[in-house]
Coordinates of C-alpha atoms in Angstrom, one line a residue:
M22 CA 0.0 -0.1 0.0
P23 CA 1.2 3.7 -0.7
Q24 CA 2.5 6.0 1.9
Y25 CA 2.9 9.7 2.2
T26 CA 4.8 12.1 4.4
P27 CA 4.0 15.8 4.0
P28 CA 7.4 17.8 2.7
V29 CA 7.4 20.2 5.6
R30 CA 11.2 21.0 5.6
D31 CA 11.1 21.6 1.9
T32 CA 8.2 24.1 2.2
R33 CA 9.8 25.9 5.1
F34 CA 12.9 26.3 3.0
V35 CA 11.0 27.7 -0.1
L36 CA 8.5 30.0 2.4
E37 CA 11.8 31.4 3.8
H38 CA 14.3 31.4 0.9
V39 CA 12.1 31.7 -2.3
V40 CA 9.1 33.3 -1.2
G41 CA 10.7 35.5 1.5
L42 CA 7.6 35.3 3.8
Q43 CA 8.9 37.3 6.7
G44 CA 10.2 40.2 4.2
H45 CA 6.4 40.7 3.6
A46 CA 5.5 41.7 7.2
N47 CA 4.0 45.1 6.2
V48 CA 1.4 43.5 3.9
P49 CA -1.9 43.0 5.7
G50 CA -2.8 39.6 6.9
F51 CA 1.0 38.6 7.1
Q52 CA 1.3 39.8 10.7
N53 CA -0.6 36.8 11.4
A54 CA 1.8 34.5 9.8
T55 CA 4.5 34.6 12.5
P56 CA 6.9 32.1 12.3
D57 CA 5.4 29.9 15.3
M58 CA 2.1 30.2 13.5
V59 CA 3.5 28.9 10.4
D60 CA 5.5 25.9 11.8
A61 CA 2.1 25.0 13.7
V62 CA 0.2 25.1 10.4
L63 CA 2.8 23.0 8.6
D64 CA 3.2 20.6 11.3
E65 CA -0.4 20.3 12.6
G66 CA -1.8 20.3 8.8
G67 CA 0.6 17.6 7.8
K68 CA -0.2 15.5 10.7
F69 CA -4.0 15.8 9.8
V70 CA -3.7 15.0 6.2
A71 CA -1.3 12.1 6.9
E72 CA -3.4 10.6 9.8
V73 CA -7.1 11.4 8.6
L74 CA -7.4 12.0 5.1
F75 CA -4.5 9.6 3.5
P76 CA -6.0 6.6 5.0
I77 CA -9.2 7.0 3.2
N78 CA -7.6 7.9 -0.2
Y79 CA -7.4 4.4 -1.6
S80 CA -10.5 3.0 -0.1
G81 CA -12.5 6.1 -1.4
D82 CA -11.1 5.5 -4.9
Q83 CA -12.1 1.8 -4.7
Q84 CA -15.8 2.5 -3.5
G85 CA -16.7 5.9 -5.1
C86 CA -19.7 7.8 -4.7
T87 CA -23.4 6.7 -4.7
R88 CA -26.4 8.3 -6.2
H89 CA -29.8 7.2 -4.7
D90 CA -32.9 7.3 -6.3
D91 CA -34.0 10.4 -4.6
G92 CA -31.1 12.2 -6.2
S93 CA -29.0 12.4 -3.2
V94 CA -25.4 11.5 -3.2
T95 CA -23.5 9.8 -0.3
T96 CA -19.8 10.0 -0.3
P97 CA -17.4 7.0 0.5
D98 CA -17.0 5.5 4.0
G99 CA -15.0 7.6 6.4
F100 CA -15.5 10.9 4.3
K101 CA -18.3 12.4 6.4
S102 CA -16.4 11.8 9.4
A103 CA -13.2 13.3 8.0
Y104 CA -14.7 16.3 6.6
A105 CA -16.4 17.0 10.2
Q106 CA -13.0 16.9 11.4
F107 CA -11.7 19.2 8.8
V108 CA -14.4 21.7 9.5
G109 CA -14.1 21.4 13.3
S110 CA -10.3 21.9 13.3
G111 CA -10.7 25.2 11.2
W112 CA -8.4 24.1 8.1
G113 CA -10.9 25.5 5.5
T114 CA -10.9 29.0 7.3
L115 CA -7.1 29.7 7.1
S116 CA -6.8 32.5 4.5
A117 CA -10.7 33.6 4.5
P118 CA -11.4 37.0 5.6
E119 CA -11.6 37.7 9.3
A120 CA -15.1 39.4 8.9
Y121 CA -16.5 36.2 7.5
G122 CA -15.0 34.0 10.3
G123 CA -11.9 33.3 8.8
Q124 CA -8.4 33.3 10.2
G125 CA -7.1 36.2 7.7
M126 CA -3.8 34.4 6.9
P127 CA -2.1 34.8 3.8
H128 CA -3.0 32.7 0.9
V129 CA 0.5 31.6 0.2
I130 CA 0.0 29.5 3.8
A131 CA -3.2 28.3 2.9
T132 CA -1.6 26.8 -0.3
A133 CA 1.1 25.2 1.6
F134 CA -1.7 23.3 3.6
Q135 CA -3.7 22.8 0.3
E136 CA -0.7 20.7 -1.3
Y137 CA -0.4 18.4 1.6
M138 CA -4.5 17.8 1.4
I139 CA -4.3 17.4 -2.3
S140 CA -1.1 14.9 -1.9
A141 CA -2.9 13.0 0.8
N142 CA -6.5 12.8 -1.0
M143 CA -7.0 14.8 -3.8
A144 CA -10.6 13.8 -4.4
F145 CA -11.2 14.9 -0.7
A146 CA -9.4 17.9 -1.1
M147 CA -11.8 19.0 -4.0
Y148 CA -14.8 19.5 -1.9
P149 CA -13.7 22.3 0.2
G150 CA -11.4 23.5 -2.9
L151 CA -14.4 24.4 -5.0
S152 CA -16.0 26.5 -2.3
H153 CA -13.0 28.8 -2.4
G154 CA -13.6 29.9 -6.0
A155 CA -17.2 30.6 -5.3
I156 CA -16.4 32.6 -2.1
A157 CA -14.1 34.7 -4.3
A158 CA -16.5 35.5 -6.8
L159 CA -19.4 36.4 -4.1
L160 CA -17.0 38.5 -2.3
A161 CA -15.8 40.3 -5.5
K162 CA -19.2 40.7 -7.4
G163 CA -21.9 39.6 -4.8
S164 CA -24.0 42.1 -3.1
P165 CA -23.6 42.7 0.9
E166 CA -26.8 41.0 1.3
Q167 CA -25.5 37.7 -0.7
Q168 CA -22.2 37.9 1.0
A169 CA -23.8 38.0 4.5
K170 CA -26.3 35.3 3.5
Y171 CA -23.9 32.7 2.1
V172 CA -20.0 33.6 2.8
P173 CA -19.8 33.2 6.5
K174 CA -21.0 29.3 6.5
M175 CA -19.2 28.6 3.2
V176 CA -16.2 30.0 4.9
S177 CA -16.5 27.7 8.2
G178 CA -17.2 24.7 5.9
E179 CA -21.0 24.2 7.2
W180 CA -21.9 25.0 3.7
G181 CA -20.3 23.8 0.4
G182 CA -19.9 25.7 -2.9
T183 CA -19.5 24.8 -6.8
M184 CA -19.1 26.4 -10.0
N185 CA -21.7 25.4 -12.7
L186 CA -20.4 26.4 -16.2
T187 CA -20.0 23.3 -18.6
E188 CA -23.1 22.0 -20.7
P189 CA -23.4 19.1 -22.7
Q190 CA -23.0 21.2 -25.9
C191 CA -20.5 23.5 -24.7
G192 CA -17.0 23.6 -22.5
T193 CA -14.7 26.2 -23.4
D194 CA -16.9 28.0 -25.5
L195 CA -19.3 29.2 -22.9
G196 CA -21.0 31.7 -25.5
L197 CA -23.2 28.3 -26.3
I198 CA -24.6 27.9 -23.0
R199 CA -28.4 27.3 -23.0
T200 CA -29.3 27.5 -19.4
R201 CA -31.9 30.3 -19.2
A202 CA -32.9 32.6 -16.3
E203 CA -36.2 34.3 -16.2
P204 CA -36.8 37.1 -14.0
Q205 CA -39.3 37.1 -11.4
A206 CA -41.5 40.0 -10.0
D207 CA -40.0 39.5 -6.6
G208 CA -36.3 40.2 -8.1
S209 CA -35.4 36.4 -8.1
Y210 CA -34.9 34.3 -11.3
R211 CA -36.2 30.8 -12.2
I212 CA -33.2 29.1 -13.7
T213 CA -33.7 26.2 -16.2
G214 CA -31.2 24.0 -17.9
T215 CA -28.6 21.2 -17.2
K216 CA -24.9 21.4 -16.3
I217 CA -22.2 18.8 -16.6
F218 CA -19.1 17.8 -15.2
I219 CA -20.0 19.5 -11.8
S220 CA -17.5 18.7 -9.2
S221 CA -18.8 18.3 -5.6
G222 CA -22.3 19.0 -7.1
E223 CA -24.2 16.8 -4.5
H224 CA -23.1 15.1 -1.6
D225 CA -23.7 14.4 2.1
L226 CA -20.9 16.5 3.6
T227 CA -22.5 19.7 4.2
D228 CA -26.4 20.8 5.1
N229 CA -26.3 23.0 1.9
I230 CA -24.6 23.7 -1.3
I231 CA -24.4 27.1 -2.7
H232 CA -24.2 26.7 -6.5
L233 CA -22.7 29.7 -8.8
V234 CA -24.4 28.9 -12.1
L235 CA -24.1 30.7 -15.5
A236 CA -27.0 31.5 -17.7
K237 CA -28.6 33.8 -20.0
T238 CA -31.5 36.1 -19.7
P239 CA -34.2 36.8 -21.9
G240 CA -32.8 38.6 -25.0
A241 CA -29.4 38.4 -24.0
P242 CA -26.9 38.2 -27.0
D243 CA -26.3 34.7 -28.2
S244 CA -22.5 34.9 -27.2
S245 CA -20.3 34.9 -24.3
K246 CA -21.3 38.6 -24.1
G247 CA -24.9 37.3 -22.9
I248 CA -23.8 35.4 -19.8
S249 CA -24.8 36.3 -16.3
L250 CA -24.0 34.6 -13.2
F251 CA -26.4 33.3 -10.6
V252 CA -26.3 32.2 -7.0
V253 CA -28.6 29.1 -6.5
P254 CA -28.8 27.7 -3.2
K255 CA -29.4 23.5 -3.0
V256 CA -31.7 24.6 0.2
M257 CA -33.4 27.9 0.5
V258 CA -32.1 30.3 3.1
E259 CA -34.5 32.0 5.3
D260 CA -33.9 35.6 6.1
D261 CA -32.8 34.5 9.7
G262 CA -30.0 32.3 8.1
S263 CA -32.2 29.1 8.8
L264 CA -32.6 26.5 6.0
G265 CA -36.0 26.1 4.4
A266 CA -37.4 24.2 1.5
R267 CA -35.3 22.3 -1.0
N268 CA -34.7 24.4 -4.1
A269 CA -35.7 22.8 -7.8
V270 CA -32.1 21.7 -8.4
S271 CA -30.9 17.8 -8.5
C272 CA -28.5 15.5 -9.5
G273 CA -29.4 13.7 -12.5
S274 CA -26.5 11.3 -12.3
I275 CA -22.9 10.8 -11.2
E276 CA -20.3 10.8 -14.1
H277 CA -18.4 7.8 -14.5
K278 CA -14.8 8.8 -14.7
M279 CA -11.4 7.7 -15.0
G280 CA -10.1 8.7 -11.8
I281 CA -11.1 10.9 -8.7
H282 CA -13.8 8.5 -8.1
A283 CA -14.4 9.7 -4.4
N284 CA -15.5 13.1 -5.8
S285 CA -19.0 13.5 -6.9
T286 CA -19.0 14.9 -10.4
C287 CA -22.7 15.5 -11.2
V288 CA -24.9 16.3 -13.9
M289 CA -27.1 18.9 -12.4
N290 CA -30.6 19.6 -13.4
Y291 CA -32.1 23.1 -13.0
D292 CA -35.8 23.0 -13.3
G293 CA -36.8 26.3 -12.7
A294 CA -34.7 26.9 -9.5
T295 CA -34.8 29.9 -7.7
G296 CA -31.5 31.9 -8.3
W297 CA -30.4 35.6 -7.9
L298 CA -28.2 37.7 -10.1
V299 CA -24.5 38.1 -8.7
G300 CA -23.3 41.4 -10.0
E301 CA -24.5 42.9 -13.2
E302 CA -26.8 41.4 -15.7
M303 CA -24.7 40.0 -18.8
K304 CA -21.5 40.7 -17.0
G305 CA -21.2 37.1 -15.8
L306 CA -17.8 36.5 -17.5
A307 CA -15.7 38.9 -15.2
A308 CA -17.3 37.0 -12.3
M309 CA -16.4 33.7 -14.0
F310 CA -13.0 34.6 -14.6
I311 CA -12.3 35.3 -11.0
M312 CA -13.5 31.5 -10.1
M313 CA -11.8 30.1 -13.0
N314 CA -8.3 31.8 -12.3
A315 CA -8.5 30.7 -8.7
A316 CA -9.5 27.3 -9.8
R317 CA -6.6 27.2 -12.3
L318 CA -4.1 27.9 -9.7
G319 CA -5.7 25.1 -7.6
V320 CA -5.5 22.7 -10.4
G321 CA -1.8 23.7 -10.9
L322 CA -1.4 22.6 -7.4
Q323 CA -3.1 19.4 -8.0
G324 CA -0.4 18.6 -10.5
L325 CA 2.2 19.2 -7.8
G326 CA 0.3 17.1 -5.1
V327 CA -0.4 14.1 -6.9
A328 CA 3.3 14.0 -8.3
E329 CA 4.6 14.4 -4.7
T330 CA 2.9 11.5 -3.5
A331 CA 3.7 9.3 -6.6
Y332 CA 7.4 10.2 -6.3
Q333 CA 7.7 9.4 -2.7
N334 CA 6.4 5.9 -3.2
A335 CA 8.6 5.6 -6.2
V336 CA 11.9 6.3 -4.1
Q337 CA 10.7 3.8 -1.5
Y338 CA 10.1 1.2 -4.0
A339 CA 13.6 1.9 -5.6
H340 CA 15.2 1.5 -2.2
D341 CA 13.5 -1.9 -1.3
R342 CA 13.0 -3.6 -4.8
R343 CA 16.2 -5.5 -5.9
Q344 CA 16.7 -6.1 -9.6
G345 CA 19.8 -6.8 -11.7
R346 CA 23.3 -5.4 -11.1
A347 CA 24.9 -2.1 -11.2
L348 CA 26.5 -1.2 -14.6
T349 CA 29.7 -0.4 -12.7
G350 CA 29.9 -3.8 -10.7
P351 CA 27.8 -5.2 -7.7
S352 CA 26.8 -2.5 -5.3
E353 CA 26.0 -5.2 -2.6
P354 CA 27.8 -8.4 -3.6
A355 CA 26.4 -10.0 -0.6
E356 CA 22.9 -9.7 -1.9
K357 CA 21.7 -11.6 -5.0
A358 CA 20.8 -8.2 -6.5
D359 CA 21.2 -4.6 -6.0
P360 CA 18.6 -2.0 -5.4
L361 CA 16.8 -0.2 -8.4
F362 CA 18.5 2.8 -7.3
V363 CA 21.9 1.5 -8.9
H364 CA 20.2 1.8 -12.5
P365 CA 20.9 5.1 -14.4
D366 CA 17.4 5.1 -16.0
I367 CA 15.5 4.8 -12.5
R368 CA 17.5 7.8 -11.3
R369 CA 16.7 9.5 -14.6
M370 CA 13.0 9.2 -13.5
L371 CA 13.5 10.0 -9.9
M372 CA 15.8 12.8 -10.6
E373 CA 13.5 14.7 -13.1
A374 CA 10.7 13.9 -10.4
K375 CA 12.6 15.5 -7.5
A376 CA 13.7 18.5 -9.8
L377 CA 10.2 19.0 -11.0
T378 CA 8.4 18.7 -7.8
E379 CA 10.6 20.8 -5.7
G380 CA 10.6 23.3 -8.4
L381 CA 6.8 23.3 -9.2
R382 CA 6.4 23.7 -5.1
A383 CA 8.7 26.8 -5.2
L384 CA 6.7 28.3 -8.2
C385 CA 3.0 27.3 -6.7
L386 CA 4.0 29.2 -3.5
W387 CA 5.8 32.2 -5.0
G388 CA 2.4 32.3 -7.4
A389 CA 0.2 32.4 -4.3
L390 CA 2.5 35.3 -2.8
Q391 CA 1.6 37.1 -6.1
V392 CA -2.2 36.5 -5.2
D393 CA -1.5 38.2 -1.8
L394 CA 0.6 41.3 -3.2
E395 CA -1.8 41.7 -5.9
H396 CA -4.9 42.3 -3.3
A397 CA -2.9 43.7 -0.1
A398 CA 0.6 45.1 -1.0
P399 CA 0.8 48.6 0.4
V400 CA 2.5 50.3 -2.6
D401 CA 0.3 50.5 -5.9
A402 CA 3.2 49.6 -8.1
D403 CA 3.9 46.5 -6.3
R404 CA 0.2 45.5 -6.5
Q405 CA 0.3 46.0 -10.2
M406 CA 3.5 44.1 -10.8
A407 CA 2.2 41.1 -8.8
A408 CA -1.2 41.3 -10.7
D409 CA 0.8 41.4 -14.0
L410 CA 3.1 38.4 -13.0
I411 CA 0.2 36.0 -11.7
G412 CA -1.8 37.0 -14.6
L413 CA 1.0 35.8 -17.0
L414 CA 2.0 32.9 -15.3
T415 CA -1.7 31.4 -14.3
P416 CA -1.9 29.6 -17.6
V417 CA 1.7 28.2 -17.1
I418 CA 1.1 26.9 -13.5
K419 CA -1.8 25.1 -14.5
G420 CA -0.5 23.9 -17.9
Y421 CA 3.0 23.0 -17.4
G422 CA 2.3 22.1 -13.7
T423 CA -0.3 19.5 -14.5
D424 CA 1.6 18.3 -17.7
K425 CA 4.6 17.7 -15.4
G426 CA 2.5 16.4 -12.7
Y427 CA 1.0 13.6 -14.9
E428 CA 4.5 13.1 -16.3
I429 CA 5.9 12.3 -12.9
A430 CA 3.0 10.0 -11.9
T431 CA 3.5 7.9 -15.0
N432 CA 7.4 7.8 -14.3
A433 CA 6.7 7.0 -10.9
Q434 CA 4.4 4.1 -11.9
Q435 CA 7.3 3.1 -14.6
V436 CA 9.7 2.6 -11.6
Y437 CA 7.5 -0.2 -10.2
G438 CA 7.4 -2.1 -13.2
G439 CA 4.5 -4.5 -13.7
H440 CA 3.7 -3.9 -9.9
G441 CA 3.1 -0.2 -10.8
Y442 CA 0.2 -1.8 -13.2
I443 CA -1.5 -3.5 -10.2
A444 CA -4.4 -1.6 -8.2
E445 CA -3.1 -2.7 -4.8
W446 CA 0.3 -0.6 -5.0
G447 CA -1.6 2.5 -5.7
M448 CA 0.2 3.9 -8.3
E449 CA -2.4 3.5 -10.9
Q450 CA -4.7 5.6 -9.0
Y451 CA -2.2 8.4 -9.1
V452 CA -1.9 8.2 -12.8
R453 CA -5.7 8.3 -13.3
D454 CA -6.3 11.1 -10.8
A455 CA -3.1 13.2 -12.4
R456 CA -4.7 12.9 -15.7
I457 CA -7.8 15.0 -15.2
A458 CA -6.0 17.9 -14.0
M459 CA -4.5 18.2 -17.7
I460 CA -8.3 18.7 -18.8
Y461 CA -10.5 20.5 -16.6
E462 CA -10.8 24.4 -15.9
G463 CA -9.5 24.8 -19.3
T464 CA -7.4 22.3 -21.2
N465 CA -3.6 22.8 -21.3
G466 CA -4.0 23.6 -25.1
V467 CA -6.7 25.9 -24.1
Q468 CA -3.9 27.4 -21.4
A469 CA -1.2 27.8 -24.0
M470 CA -3.6 29.8 -26.4
D471 CA -4.7 31.9 -23.3
L472 CA -0.9 32.6 -22.7
V473 CA 0.2 33.5 -26.3
G474 CA -3.0 34.7 -27.5
R475 CA -4.1 37.1 -24.4
K476 CA -1.5 37.4 -22.0
L477 CA 1.6 38.0 -24.0
A478 CA 0.1 41.3 -25.7
Q479 CA -2.0 42.7 -22.7
N480 CA -1.2 46.3 -21.7
G481 CA 1.3 46.3 -24.6
G482 CA 3.4 43.2 -23.2
R483 CA 4.0 45.1 -19.7
A484 CA 3.8 41.5 -17.9
V485 CA 6.1 39.5 -20.0
Q486 CA 8.6 42.3 -20.2
A487 CA 8.3 42.4 -16.5
F488 CA 9.0 38.8 -16.3
F489 CA 11.8 38.8 -18.6
A490 CA 13.5 41.7 -16.2
L491 CA 12.8 39.7 -13.2
V492 CA 14.7 36.9 -14.7
A493 CA 17.4 38.7 -16.1
S494 CA 18.1 40.8 -12.9
E495 CA 18.6 37.6 -10.6
V496 CA 20.7 35.9 -13.4
A497 CA 23.1 38.8 -13.5
S498 CA 23.3 38.8 -9.9
A499 CA 24.0 35.0 -9.7
K500 CA 26.5 35.1 -12.3
Q501 CA 28.8 37.3 -10.1
H502 CA 29.3 34.7 -7.8
G503 CA 31.2 31.3 -8.9
A504 CA 29.0 28.8 -7.1
T505 CA 26.0 29.8 -8.9
A506 CA 27.5 31.4 -12.3
D507 CA 27.1 28.1 -14.4
F508 CA 23.5 27.7 -13.3
A509 CA 22.8 31.4 -14.2
T510 CA 24.4 31.4 -17.5
R511 CA 22.5 28.3 -18.4
L512 CA 19.2 30.0 -17.4
E513 CA 20.1 33.1 -19.2
K514 CA 20.6 31.1 -22.4
A515 CA 17.0 29.4 -21.7
L516 CA 15.6 33.1 -21.2
G517 CA 17.2 33.9 -24.6
D518 CA 15.1 31.1 -26.2
L519 CA 11.9 32.4 -24.5
Q520 CA 12.7 36.0 -25.6
A521 CA 13.7 35.0 -29.2
S522 CA 10.3 33.1 -29.4
T523 CA 8.3 35.9 -28.4
M524 CA 9.9 38.1 -30.9
W525 CA 9.3 35.2 -33.4
F526 CA 5.4 35.4 -32.5
M527 CA 5.2 39.2 -32.8
A528 CA 6.8 38.9 -36.3
N529 CA 4.9 36.1 -37.7
G530 CA 1.6 35.9 -35.9
L531 CA 0.0 38.7 -37.7
K532 CA 1.0 37.1 -41.1
N533 CA -0.5 34.0 -40.2
P534 CA -2.3 33.4 -37.0
D535 CA -1.9 29.7 -37.1
N536 CA 1.6 30.2 -36.4
V537 CA 0.9 31.3 -32.8
G538 CA -1.7 28.3 -32.6
A539 CA 1.1 26.0 -33.7
G540 CA 3.8 27.0 -31.4
A541 CA 1.6 28.0 -28.2
Y542 CA 2.0 24.6 -26.6
S543 CA 5.8 24.7 -26.9
Y544 CA 5.7 28.1 -25.8
M545 CA 4.0 27.3 -22.7
T546 CA 6.2 24.7 -22.0
L547 CA 9.6 26.7 -22.7
M548 CA 8.0 29.5 -20.2
G549 CA 7.5 26.8 -17.4
H550 CA 11.0 25.7 -17.7
V551 CA 12.3 29.2 -17.1
A552 CA 9.9 30.0 -14.6
V553 CA 10.9 26.9 -12.7
G554 CA 14.6 27.5 -13.5
L555 CA 14.1 31.0 -11.9
M556 CA 13.0 29.2 -8.6
W557 CA 15.7 26.6 -8.9
L558 CA 18.4 29.9 -9.2
R559 CA 16.7 31.2 -6.1
M560 CA 17.1 27.8 -4.3
A561 CA 20.6 27.5 -5.2
V562 CA 21.5 31.0 -4.1
A563 CA 20.1 30.3 -0.7
A564 CA 21.7 26.9 -0.3
T565 CA 25.1 28.3 -1.3
R566 CA 24.7 31.2 1.1
L567 CA 23.5 28.9 3.9
K568 CA 26.4 26.3 3.5
A569 CA 29.0 29.2 3.4
A570 CA 27.6 30.5 6.6
G571 CA 27.7 27.0 8.3
E572 CA 23.7 27.2 8.6
G573 CA 20.9 24.6 8.1
D574 CA 21.3 20.8 7.4
A575 CA 24.3 20.4 5.2
A576 CA 23.0 17.0 3.5
F577 CA 19.5 18.7 2.6
L578 CA 21.6 21.8 1.2
D579 CA 24.1 19.7 -0.8
A580 CA 21.0 17.8 -2.3
K581 CA 19.4 21.3 -3.4
L582 CA 22.8 22.1 -5.1
V583 CA 22.8 18.9 -7.1
T584 CA 19.2 19.1 -7.8
A585 CA 19.6 22.5 -9.3
R586 CA 22.6 21.1 -11.3
F587 CA 20.7 18.4 -12.6
F588 CA 17.7 20.9 -13.6
A589 CA 20.2 23.2 -15.5
E590 CA 22.1 20.2 -17.1
R591 CA 19.2 17.9 -17.9
V592 CA 16.1 20.1 -18.2
L593 CA 17.0 23.4 -19.4
P594 CA 18.6 22.3 -22.8
E595 CA 15.2 21.5 -23.8
T596 CA 14.4 25.2 -24.5
G597 CA 16.5 25.4 -27.5
A598 CA 14.4 22.5 -29.3
L599 CA 11.2 24.1 -27.8
R600 CA 12.3 27.3 -29.6
R601 CA 13.2 25.5 -32.7
K602 CA 9.4 23.9 -32.8
I603 CA 8.0 27.5 -32.5
E604 CA 10.1 28.7 -35.3
G605 CA 8.9 25.8 -37.6
G606 CA 5.6 27.5 -37.9
A607 CA 2.4 26.0 -38.7
E608 CA 2.8 25.2 -42.6
S609 CA 3.3 21.5 -42.3
L610 CA 1.0 21.3 -39.3
M611 CA -1.9 22.8 -41.2
A612 CA -1.0 21.3 -44.7
L613 CA -3.4 18.1 -44.9
S614 CA -6.9 18.3 -45.5
P615 CA -8.9 16.7 -42.8
E616 CA -9.7 13.8 -45.3
M617 CA -6.2 13.0 -45.4
F618 CA -6.1 12.2 -41.6
M619 CA -8.9 9.2 -42.4
A620 CA -8.0 5.6 -42.9
A621 CA -8.1 4.5 -46.3

C-alpha cells in the first residue's frame, strides 16, 4: 500500500528563501503569519492530512460515490467523518477574511496546506477547494446581502460551493450555453437547464451547497457577452439564516470517470430553480474568470500534489526492490541483486521527479504570494507588478504544472515495473487522478492559447517584459558568484530562447495566426522551464549562502545544489528544441486536409 509524508522541511525552505515570507510583514494579513504560527500550520496540517485524509484515499477511490433514487449522493466511507474533523479544526478558514469567520492568514500559507491535502487525498480536497472559488466570486461581485447570507457558512465549511459552467454542448466556448434565467416579480430568477461535469455537485458532507450558475437572461446576446452569473442554493436560506425548502436543483447522475472516484462529479438539473443575479446582468464573464483563475491555480497545485505522493512512493520502492546489478559492478555483493537505485534510468526518472516537484512547489507558493500582493501590497506599483506576474503565469502554473505532474506520476508508476500496473500498489490511481488535471478548468491547449493569444499582448506586453526583467536581474546577480554562475548562465540561455520565441510570434503571428496556435503549447512549456528555472536559481543561491555560513542541514543543502545542477544540465537544454519547434511555424502542421487523416 502507498504511503505519504508531507514535505514540511522543503516547504519551510521555500517559504523562507524563495517566497521570503518574513520580508512581507508590512502586508496586511502577514502579521498573522508569525514563524511559530506557520510552523504550527505546516506541522499540524501535515499531521492531519497524513492521519485522517490519506488513509481513506485508496478506499475512497475503490468505493466511489453513490447516487440514490431521490437524487441524493453519499460519499465513500470515512469521508463524512473526515470532513467533520476538517471543519472542526478550522483548516478551511486559514486565508478567509476575518470579517466572515476566517483566520485572515496569507493565501500562500493556505496554499502550502492545500498541497498537503491534495497529496493525501485529491478527491477529498476538491470538496472544500471548489468552495474557495465560489467564495472569491461572491466577495468580488456579490451584493452585501448575498455575502452576509452565504459567505460565513461557506467559509466555516458548514456549506459547500460549486461552479456550474459546462453544458453538454459547450465547454470552453461558454457563449454556447443554453441554461436560461427568467426574471420574477420579486427580483429572483427561475433557472432552467442542465450542467455537466460539476465537481462536488451533490454530496452528504454539508447541510447546503451554494451553486454559482452561468445562464442567459431573455434577450441576451447569443454569445459570451450575454452570460450572467446566479447564486442558486441547494436548500433555500431564510432571512434569519435558517434553512428552508429544497430548491428545484438536483443531481441527475454521477459521471463515470477515469479517476477522482471519491469526488461526486455530477450532472446537475435546474428545473425552474430559484436563483439571484450576482453582479450585473450580462457581466457574468468577469465573475466567471475570478472563479476560473482561482481554480486554475488550484489545479496546477493538483499536478504538484499528486506528483509528490507518486514520487515519494517510487523512491521507497526503488530503495526496497532488488533487480539486476549496477553497470559498474555489484553495489551489494552479498545480496543476490542490487536495489533499483543503482540503475541510471531509474535515477533519471526519480531525479526528474525530484527536480520538478521541488521546482513546482516553489513556483506554486511564489505564485500564491503574488495573489496576496496583488490584493494587499501597500504600494500601488507592487500590487500592479504582482497582478501582472500572476496573470501571465496562471496558465503556465496550470498547464505546465499538470503536464509535469502527470509525467511524474506515470514515471513513478514505471519505476514499479509490472507492480505499478496493479491496483493494490496504488500507483495506477495516481496516474488516473493526475490525468484529469490536464483537462478540466480549461485544457492545457487552452491554457497555452490563453498565454500566447491574450497574456503576452496585454497592456502592450507589460507583464511578459516584467517577467523577462525579473529573470534577467536575478541571473545577472547570480553570475557574479562562482558557485551559481554556471546555473545562471544556463538559465540566461533559456531566457534568450524564450525572448526569441516571443519576438518570433510578434513577427509572424499577424502574417498567419496559425503560427501562434502551432507554437503555443511549446511556448507554454518553454516558459514553464524558465519559471521553474528561476525558482531553482533562487534555491541554489540560498543553499550556497547557507552552506557558506555554516547554517542549516548540510545534506539537505547539498541535495538542493545537486538537484539544481541536474535541472540546469538535463531540463533547461530543452528550451532550445522548443524554440526551434516554435520557429518551425504552422505550414506542415496545417497542410493536410481533414480527409487525409482518415483511414483508407
